[in-house]
């Protein structure tokens, strides 16, 4: 079998492939046309971040079984196209954790002490001390947005430098945060109190521009921000304005909305430190991610289960045909509930009713947990590690089965609990093989869990549905479908609305102001 390795994969990873008897071709970056021509007769492909693995390239492959990403993020791979072809996509979520955490600390120290600026001035023959007076980290408050693997490593190092650490992460159990000596807070409270803010999240629709104008305005005057995660989490235009105005003292950026960065007004500012996406660029990290992904390539080509599958849970034989649509349903239910929750998740229960109960349903539970955890963790969680990630985050998981079923051949019912709230969701697969949500928090509905959706709890009375629809229309958003569920006349009810486009924050605020509306949540699946 043949493996195509691009973007400069470390030799120690390639040697693992060769020792397994695989034929390895190593080359540099390829564009789409080059990859389409090259990939036709390979069984496996490994890339870093330079080569984009497009749908066209994937569809040109005749024998491809697995794509490996030597790193965490898979945004340069069309995972959907790979999934449609039955091609496994794996990543290496562990290898660059320490490298990224250490780069964050290096950037923070450089930002605090004006090291790059002083270095550049001195090399130009300018000896100037007063201009580059900095601040100490000791006693300062660090706000970490995203307390995953990298965020936790940053927290440990910051505590070692006698900083106070706050974190915003809805998926972290308070007891785990306490063991790290980290104070959990809302995003608003974190921004209002932090001297330094660092983000450690994947880039998703939920996290894009998470720190925009409104959020940056909450920071205290003289605060400093860092992004060593993904470009786009911080709105670069808003950041420029906050730095230019003097509201923020400085920023350190390793990642950008467009890479490679060629032109940006941020480069004109003296209080901005930049590096060219070096977070994972250590000798040790490059070896670690190459070795990690190489082992999964070997496992896959030998027909063994892989450890870091991003897209496909391992189910074989006739069971795969039975479970396949329910794998998708379970993941959708998890993603739906994750976006309904406002408080950290502490427990999840998943119940399988009907003919499904006769099978080993661990893959379905993993799919549900992947969907539940993915909105904030993205590529750091996959079908294989989802149960372990949930356990590490202190989420209690309970699974129940029953072959008894009254109204459906099969039903998956899930419940998620937080410290201040809980939500229930139930779904099935119809005769056409399409996932359907049939119950939301006790209200009967019938909707496809896909695309853009609004959940609108409200009081069951006239002149509510119309005004809500008017608000949506006023924002030039088309309604694709609407379900209204209620339990009694005049009591609480829920609208489940499918729309064609993303719903902006202003529209959500306007819906909340409609008399009789109790809340609104935007769901994107």
Coordinates of C-alpha atoms in Angstrom, one line a residue:
X1 CA 0.0 0.0 0.0
X2 CA 1.1 3.5 -0.8
X3 CA 1.2 6.7 1.4
X4 CA 1.6 10.3 0.0
X5 CA 3.1 12.6 2.7
X6 CA 3.0 16.3 2.0
X7 CA 4.1 19.6 3.7
X8 CA 7.3 18.2 5.2
X9 CA 6.2 15.5 7.6
X10 CA 9.0 14.6 10.1
X11 CA 11.1 11.6 9.1
X12 CA 10.4 9.8 12.4
X13 CA 6.8 9.6 11.4
X14 CA 7.5 8.5 7.9
X15 CA 9.9 5.7 9.3
X16 CA 7.0 4.3 11.2
X17 CA 5.1 3.9 7.9
X18 CA 8.1 2.4 6.2
X19 CA 8.7 -0.1 9.0
X20 CA 5.1 -1.2 8.6
X21 CA 5.8 -2.2 5.0
X22 CA 4.1 0.8 3.4
X23 CA 5.5 2.6 0.4
X24 CA 6.0 6.3 1.2
X25 CA 6.3 9.2 -1.2
X26 CA 7.3 12.5 0.6
X27 CA 6.9 15.9 -1.1
X28 CA 6.2 19.5 -0.3
X29 CA 3.0 21.5 -0.6
X30 CA 0.7 20.8 -3.5
X31 CA -2.0 22.9 -5.0
X32 CA -5.4 21.4 -5.9
X33 CA -4.5 20.4 -9.5
X34 CA -1.3 18.8 -8.4
X35 CA -3.0 16.9 -5.7
X36 CA -5.7 15.7 -8.0
X37 CA -3.1 14.2 -10.3
X38 CA -0.9 12.8 -7.6
X39 CA -3.5 11.2 -5.3
X40 CA -5.2 8.8 -7.7
X41 CA -3.2 5.7 -6.8
X42 CA -2.5 6.2 -3.1
X43 CA -4.1 4.5 -0.1
X44 CA -3.3 7.2 2.5
X45 CA -2.5 10.9 2.5
X46 CA -0.8 12.9 5.3
X47 CA -0.7 16.7 5.3
X48 CA 0.2 19.5 7.7
X49 CA -1.6 22.8 7.2
X50 CA -0.2 24.1 3.9
X51 CA -1.9 21.7 1.4
X52 CA -5.7 22.1 1.1
X53 CA -7.4 18.7 0.6
X54 CA -10.5 19.8 -1.4
X55 CA -13.5 17.8 -2.4
X56 CA -12.2 17.8 -6.0
X57 CA -8.9 16.2 -4.8
X58 CA -10.7 13.7 -2.6
X59 CA -13.1 12.7 -5.5
X60 CA -10.1 12.2 -7.8
X61 CA -8.7 9.5 -5.5
X62 CA -9.4 5.9 -6.5
X63 CA -8.0 4.0 -3.6
X64 CA -7.8 6.5 -0.7
X65 CA -8.8 5.0 2.6
X66 CA -7.5 7.6 5.1
X67 CA -6.4 11.2 5.4
X68 CA -4.1 12.1 8.3
X69 CA -3.6 15.7 9.6
X70 CA -0.3 16.1 11.4
X71 CA -1.8 18.6 13.8
X72 CA -5.1 19.4 15.5
X73 CA -7.1 21.5 13.1
X74 CA -8.7 19.9 10.0
X75 CA -10.0 23.1 8.4
X76 CA -7.7 22.5 5.4
X77 CA -9.4 19.2 4.7
X78 CA -13.0 18.8 3.3
X79 CA -14.1 16.4 6.0
X80 CA -17.6 16.2 4.6
X81 CA -16.4 15.1 1.2
X82 CA -14.2 12.5 2.8
X83 CA -17.1 11.2 4.9
X84 CA -19.3 10.9 1.8
X85 CA -16.5 8.7 0.2
X86 CA -16.1 6.6 3.4
X87 CA -12.6 8.0 3.9
X88 CA -11.4 8.2 7.5
X89 CA -9.9 11.5 8.6
X90 CA -7.6 11.4 11.6
X91 CA -5.7 14.2 13.4
X92 CA -3.1 14.4 16.1
X93 CA -4.7 16.2 19.0
X94 CA -2.1 15.6 21.7
X95 CA 1.2 16.3 20.0
X96 CA 1.4 20.1 20.1
X97 CA -0.2 20.9 23.4
X98 CA 2.9 21.9 25.3
X99 CA 4.4 23.8 22.3
X100 CA 1.3 25.9 22.0
X101 CA 1.1 26.6 25.7
X102 CA 4.8 27.6 25.9
X103 CA 4.4 29.9 22.9
X104 CA 1.5 31.5 24.6
X105 CA 3.6 32.2 27.7
X106 CA 6.5 33.5 25.5
X107 CA 4.2 35.9 23.7
X108 CA 2.7 37.0 27.0
X109 CA 6.1 37.8 28.5
X110 CA 7.2 39.6 25.3
X111 CA 4.0 41.6 25.4
X112 CA 4.4 42.5 29.0
X113 CA 8.0 43.6 28.7
X114 CA 8.0 45.1 25.1
X115 CA 10.8 42.7 24.2
X116 CA 10.4 42.8 20.3
X117 CA 10.1 46.6 20.2
X118 CA 13.2 47.1 22.4
X119 CA 15.1 44.5 20.4
X120 CA 14.3 46.2 17.1
X121 CA 15.2 49.7 18.5
X122 CA 18.5 48.6 19.9
X123 CA 19.5 46.9 16.6
X124 CA 18.9 50.3 15.0
X125 CA 21.4 51.9 17.5
X126 CA 18.7 53.4 19.8
X127 CA 19.3 52.9 23.5
X128 CA 16.0 53.8 25.1
X129 CA 14.9 52.4 28.4
X130 CA 12.0 54.7 29.5
X131 CA 9.9 54.0 26.4
X132 CA 9.9 50.3 27.0
X133 CA 9.0 50.1 30.7
X134 CA 6.8 47.0 31.0
X135 CA 4.6 45.3 33.6
X136 CA 5.1 42.2 35.8
X137 CA 2.9 39.1 35.4
X138 CA 3.0 38.4 39.1
X139 CA -0.3 39.5 40.7
X140 CA -2.0 40.1 37.4
X141 CA -5.2 38.4 36.3
X142 CA -5.1 36.1 33.3
X143 CA -8.4 35.3 31.6
X144 CA -8.3 32.1 29.6
X145 CA -11.1 31.7 27.1
X146 CA -11.3 27.9 26.6
X147 CA -9.9 25.6 29.3
X148 CA -9.1 22.6 27.1
X149 CA -5.8 20.8 26.9
X150 CA -3.8 23.9 25.9
X151 CA -5.8 26.2 28.1
X152 CA -5.0 24.0 31.1
X153 CA -1.3 23.9 30.4
X154 CA -1.3 27.7 30.1
X155 CA -3.1 27.9 33.4
X156 CA -0.5 25.7 35.2
X157 CA 2.3 27.9 33.9
X158 CA 0.5 31.1 34.7
X159 CA -0.1 29.9 38.3
X160 CA 3.6 29.1 38.5
X161 CA 4.3 32.8 37.7
X162 CA 2.0 33.8 40.6
X163 CA -0.8 35.1 38.3
X164 CA -4.5 34.9 39.3
X165 CA -6.3 32.8 36.6
X166 CA -9.9 33.0 35.5
X167 CA -11.4 30.9 32.8
X168 CA -14.5 30.9 30.6
X169 CA -15.5 27.4 29.5
X170 CA -19.1 26.1 29.7
X171 CA -17.8 22.5 29.5
X172 CA -15.5 22.5 32.4
X173 CA -16.5 21.1 35.8
X174 CA -15.9 23.6 38.7
X175 CA -14.1 20.9 40.7
X176 CA -11.6 20.4 37.9
X177 CA -11.1 24.1 37.6
X178 CA -10.6 24.3 41.4
X179 CA -7.8 21.7 41.2
X180 CA -6.0 23.9 38.7
X181 CA -6.6 26.9 41.0
X182 CA -8.7 28.5 38.3
X183 CA -11.8 30.6 38.9
X184 CA -14.6 29.8 36.4
X185 CA -16.5 32.9 35.3
X186 CA -18.9 34.1 32.6
X187 CA -17.2 35.6 29.5
X188 CA -18.4 39.1 30.5
X189 CA -17.0 38.8 34.1
X190 CA -13.7 37.5 32.8
X191 CA -13.3 40.3 30.3
X192 CA -14.1 42.9 32.9
X193 CA -11.5 41.6 35.4
X194 CA -8.6 40.3 33.3
X195 CA -5.3 42.1 32.7
X196 CA -4.4 39.6 30.0
X197 CA -6.8 37.6 27.9
X198 CA -5.8 34.6 25.9
X199 CA -8.1 32.5 23.7
X200 CA -7.7 28.7 23.3
X201 CA -10.6 27.6 21.2
X202 CA -11.1 26.1 17.8
X203 CA -12.6 28.3 15.1
X204 CA -16.2 27.3 14.6
X205 CA -19.4 29.2 13.7
X206 CA -20.0 29.7 17.4
X207 CA -16.5 31.0 18.2
X208 CA -15.9 33.2 15.1
X209 CA -15.5 36.8 16.3
X210 CA -16.3 35.7 19.8
X211 CA -14.3 38.7 20.9
X212 CA -15.8 41.5 18.9
X213 CA -16.3 45.2 19.5
X214 CA -18.7 44.8 22.4
X215 CA -16.5 42.2 24.1
X216 CA -13.3 44.1 23.7
X217 CA -15.0 47.2 25.1
X218 CA -15.6 45.3 28.3
X219 CA -11.9 44.9 28.9
X220 CA -10.4 47.3 31.4
X221 CA -8.3 50.1 29.9
X222 CA -4.7 48.9 29.5
X223 CA -5.5 45.2 29.2
X224 CA -3.6 43.0 26.7
X225 CA -5.0 40.2 24.5
X226 CA -3.4 37.2 22.9
X227 CA -4.4 34.7 20.2
X228 CA -2.3 31.6 19.7
X229 CA -5.3 29.5 18.7
X230 CA -7.1 30.2 15.5
X231 CA -7.4 33.4 13.4
X232 CA -10.9 34.8 13.5
X233 CA -11.8 34.2 17.1
X234 CA -10.9 37.8 17.7
X235 CA -12.4 40.3 15.3
X236 CA -9.2 41.9 13.8
X237 CA -10.9 45.1 12.7
X238 CA -12.4 45.6 16.2
X239 CA -9.0 44.7 17.8
X240 CA -7.3 47.3 15.6
X241 CA -9.7 50.0 16.7
X242 CA -9.3 49.1 20.4
X243 CA -5.5 49.2 20.1
X244 CA -5.4 52.4 18.0
X245 CA -7.7 54.2 20.4
X246 CA -5.5 53.3 23.4
X247 CA -8.2 51.3 25.1
X248 CA -6.0 48.2 25.0
X249 CA -2.3 48.4 25.8
X250 CA -1.2 45.7 23.4
X251 CA -1.9 42.4 21.5
X252 CA 0.2 39.4 20.7
X253 CA -1.0 37.4 17.7
X254 CA 0.3 34.1 16.2
X255 CA -2.8 33.4 14.0
X256 CA -4.8 35.5 11.6
X257 CA -8.1 35.5 9.7
X258 CA -6.1 35.2 6.4
X259 CA -2.9 33.3 6.3
X260 CA -0.2 33.8 5.2
X261 CA -0.6 37.4 6.5
X262 CA 0.5 39.8 3.8
X263 CA -1.2 43.1 4.7
X264 CA -3.0 44.2 7.8
X265 CA -3.5 47.5 9.6
X266 CA -2.5 45.7 12.8
X267 CA 1.1 45.5 11.4
X268 CA 1.3 49.3 11.5
X269 CA 0.8 49.4 15.3
X270 CA 3.8 49.5 17.6
X271 CA 1.8 47.8 20.4
X272 CA 1.2 44.6 18.4
X273 CA 3.5 41.6 18.4
X274 CA 3.1 39.0 15.6
X275 CA 4.5 35.6 14.8
X276 CA 3.7 33.5 11.6
X277 CA 1.6 30.8 13.2
X278 CA 4.4 29.3 15.2
X279 CA 2.3 27.8 18.0
X280 CA 3.1 24.2 17.1
X281 CA 6.5 24.9 15.6
X282 CA 8.9 23.1 17.9
X283 CA 11.1 20.2 17.0
X284 CA 9.4 18.1 19.6
X285 CA 5.9 18.9 18.5
X286 CA 6.6 18.2 14.8
X287 CA 7.9 14.8 15.8
X288 CA 5.0 14.1 18.1
X289 CA 2.2 14.9 15.6
X290 CA 4.0 13.0 12.8
X291 CA 4.4 9.9 15.0
X292 CA 0.8 10.2 16.4
X293 CA -0.8 10.4 12.9
X294 CA 1.5 7.7 11.4
X295 CA 0.4 5.2 14.0
X296 CA -3.2 5.8 13.0
X297 CA -2.4 5.5 9.3
X298 CA -0.9 2.1 10.0
X299 CA -3.8 1.0 12.1
X300 CA -6.3 1.9 9.5
X301 CA -4.5 0.2 6.6
X302 CA -4.2 -2.9 8.7
X303 CA -8.0 -2.9 9.3
X304 CA -7.6 -2.0 13.0
X305 CA -9.6 0.7 14.9
X306 CA -7.9 4.1 14.8
X307 CA -7.6 6.3 17.9
X308 CA -8.2 9.8 16.5
X309 CA -11.0 9.5 13.9
X310 CA -12.5 12.9 13.2
X311 CA -15.4 11.8 11.1
X312 CA -16.2 8.1 11.1
X313 CA -17.0 5.9 14.2
X314 CA -15.8 2.3 13.8
X315 CA -18.9 0.1 13.1
X316 CA -18.6 -3.0 10.8
X317 CA -20.8 -5.5 9.0
X318 CA -24.6 -5.4 8.8
X319 CA -24.7 -3.5 12.1
X320 CA -23.2 -0.6 10.3
X321 CA -26.1 -0.4 7.9
X322 CA -28.6 -0.5 10.8
X323 CA -26.8 2.1 12.9
X324 CA -25.5 4.5 10.3
X325 CA -28.6 6.9 10.2
X326 CA -28.8 6.8 14.0
X327 CA -25.1 7.7 14.3
X328 CA -26.0 11.0 12.5
X329 CA -29.1 11.4 14.6
X330 CA -27.2 10.9 17.9
X331 CA -24.5 13.5 16.9
X332 CA -27.2 16.0 15.9
X333 CA -29.1 15.6 19.2
X334 CA -25.8 16.2 21.1
X335 CA -25.0 19.3 19.0
X336 CA -28.6 20.6 19.5
X337 CA -28.5 20.2 23.3
X338 CA -25.0 21.8 23.6
X339 CA -26.3 25.0 22.0
X340 CA -29.4 25.0 24.2
X341 CA -27.4 24.9 27.4
X342 CA -26.2 28.1 29.0
X343 CA -24.5 26.6 32.1
X344 CA -21.7 24.1 32.3
X345 CA -22.8 20.5 31.6
X346 CA -22.4 18.2 34.5
X347 CA -24.4 15.1 33.4
X348 CA -25.9 13.5 30.3
X349 CA -28.3 10.6 29.9
X350 CA -29.0 8.8 26.7
X351 CA -31.8 6.3 26.4
X352 CA -32.3 3.9 23.5
X353 CA -35.8 2.4 22.9
X354 CA -36.9 -0.1 20.4
X355 CA -35.1 -2.5 18.1
X356 CA -31.8 -0.6 18.5
X357 CA -31.5 -1.9 22.1
X358 CA -30.3 -5.3 20.9
X359 CA -27.0 -3.8 19.5
X360 CA -23.8 -2.6 21.1
X361 CA -24.6 1.1 21.1
X362 CA -21.3 2.5 22.3
X363 CA -20.7 4.1 18.8
X364 CA -24.0 5.9 19.1
X365 CA -23.1 7.2 22.6
X366 CA -19.8 8.4 21.3
X367 CA -21.5 10.1 18.4
X368 CA -23.8 11.9 20.9
X369 CA -20.9 13.0 23.1
X370 CA -19.0 14.2 20.1
X371 CA -21.9 16.4 19.1
X372 CA -22.4 17.6 22.6
X373 CA -18.7 18.6 23.1
X374 CA -17.9 19.8 19.6
X375 CA -19.3 23.4 19.6
X376 CA -16.4 24.5 21.8
X377 CA -13.8 21.8 21.3
X378 CA -14.2 21.1 17.5
X379 CA -11.3 19.0 16.2
X380 CA -10.0 18.3 19.8
X381 CA -12.9 15.8 20.2
X382 CA -13.7 12.9 18.0
X383 CA -15.7 9.6 18.0
X384 CA -13.0 7.7 19.7
X385 CA -12.0 10.1 22.5
X386 CA -15.4 11.7 23.2
X387 CA -16.2 9.5 26.2
X388 CA -12.8 10.1 27.7
X389 CA -13.0 13.9 27.1
X390 CA -16.4 14.0 28.8
X391 CA -15.1 12.0 31.8
X392 CA -12.0 14.3 32.1
X393 CA -14.4 17.3 32.1
X394 CA -16.4 15.8 35.0
X395 CA -19.5 15.0 32.9
X396 CA -21.4 12.0 34.3
X397 CA -22.7 9.8 31.5
X398 CA -25.6 7.3 31.9
X399 CA -26.8 5.0 29.1
X400 CA -30.1 3.1 29.2
X401 CA -31.7 0.5 26.9
X402 CA -35.2 -0.8 26.5
X403 CA -36.7 -2.8 23.6
X404 CA -40.2 -1.6 24.6
X405 CA -41.5 1.2 22.3
X406 CA -45.0 2.4 21.8
X407 CA -45.1 5.0 19.0
X408 CA -41.8 4.6 17.1
X409 CA -39.7 1.6 15.9
X410 CA -36.7 3.3 17.5
X411 CA -36.3 6.3 19.6
X412 CA -33.2 8.0 21.1
X413 CA -34.0 10.2 24.1
X414 CA -31.3 12.4 25.6
X415 CA -31.2 14.6 28.7
X416 CA -28.4 17.1 29.6
X417 CA -28.1 18.7 33.0
X418 CA -26.2 21.8 34.1
X419 CA -26.0 23.4 37.5
X420 CA -28.9 25.8 36.7
X421 CA -30.9 24.0 34.0
X422 CA -31.6 20.8 32.1
X423 CA -33.0 20.1 28.6
X424 CA -34.5 17.0 27.0
X425 CA -34.6 16.0 23.3
X426 CA -35.8 12.9 21.5
X427 CA -35.4 11.9 17.9
X428 CA -35.9 9.0 15.5
X429 CA -35.2 8.1 11.9
X430 CA -38.1 8.2 9.5
X431 CA -38.8 5.7 6.7
X432 CA -36.7 7.7 4.3
X433 CA -33.7 7.4 6.6
X434 CA -33.8 11.0 7.7
X435 CA -33.2 12.1 11.3
X436 CA -36.1 13.8 13.0
X437 CA -36.5 15.6 16.3
X438 CA -39.9 14.5 17.8
X439 CA -39.8 16.0 21.3
X440 CA -38.2 19.0 22.8
X441 CA -38.4 19.5 26.6
X442 CA -41.6 17.6 26.7
X443 CA -43.3 19.3 23.8
X444 CA -44.2 17.2 20.7
X445 CA -42.6 18.5 17.5
X446 CA -41.5 17.1 14.2
X447 CA -38.4 18.7 12.6
X448 CA -35.2 18.0 10.8
X449 CA -32.2 18.7 13.1
X450 CA -30.2 20.5 10.4
X451 CA -29.2 24.0 9.2
X452 CA -30.2 27.1 11.1
X453 CA -32.9 26.8 13.7
X454 CA -34.5 28.9 16.5
X455 CA -36.0 27.6 19.7
X456 CA -38.5 30.1 21.1
X457 CA -40.1 29.2 24.5
X458 CA -43.2 31.4 24.9
X459 CA -46.7 31.8 26.5
X460 CA -49.4 30.1 24.4
X461 CA -51.6 32.9 23.4
X462 CA -52.6 34.9 20.3
X463 CA -50.3 37.5 18.6
X464 CA -47.0 35.8 19.4
X465 CA -46.2 33.6 16.4
X466 CA -46.9 36.5 14.0
X467 CA -44.7 39.1 15.6
X468 CA -41.8 36.6 15.9
X469 CA -42.2 35.8 12.2
X470 CA -42.2 39.5 11.4
X471 CA -39.0 40.1 13.3
X472 CA -37.3 37.3 11.3
X473 CA -38.7 38.7 8.0
X474 CA -37.6 42.2 8.9
X475 CA -34.0 40.9 9.1
X476 CA -34.4 39.5 5.6
X477 CA -34.3 35.9 6.8
X478 CA -36.7 33.4 5.2
X479 CA -38.6 30.9 7.3
X480 CA -38.3 27.3 6.0
X481 CA -40.5 25.7 8.5
X482 CA -42.1 26.1 11.9
X483 CA -43.4 23.7 14.6
X484 CA -45.3 24.8 17.7
X485 CA -45.6 22.4 20.6
X486 CA -47.7 22.9 23.7
X487 CA -49.0 20.8 26.6
X488 CA -52.0 22.9 27.6
X489 CA -54.0 25.9 26.3
X490 CA -52.6 29.2 27.7
X491 CA -49.5 27.5 29.3
X492 CA -45.9 27.5 28.2
X493 CA -45.2 26.4 24.7
X494 CA -42.3 26.3 22.3
X495 CA -41.7 27.3 18.7
X496 CA -39.1 25.4 16.7
X497 CA -38.3 27.5 13.6
X498 CA -36.1 26.5 10.7
X499 CA -34.6 29.4 8.7
X500 CA -32.4 29.7 5.6
X501 CA -29.7 31.9 7.0
X502 CA -27.6 32.6 10.1
X503 CA -29.6 34.7 12.6
X504 CA -27.7 37.8 13.8
X505 CA -27.6 38.9 17.4
X506 CA -29.8 41.9 16.8
X507 CA -32.6 39.6 15.5
X508 CA -32.3 37.4 18.6
X509 CA -32.6 40.5 20.8
X510 CA -35.6 41.7 18.9
X511 CA -37.4 38.3 19.3
X512 CA -36.7 38.4 23.0
X513 CA -38.5 41.8 23.2
X514 CA -41.7 40.3 21.7
X515 CA -44.4 40.3 24.4
X516 CA -45.0 36.7 25.6
X517 CA -41.6 35.3 24.4
X518 CA -39.7 33.8 27.3
X519 CA -36.3 33.3 25.5
X520 CA -34.8 32.4 22.2
X521 CA -31.8 30.2 21.3
X522 CA -30.1 30.0 18.0
X523 CA -29.1 26.5 16.9
X524 CA -26.8 25.7 13.9
X525 CA -26.3 22.1 12.9

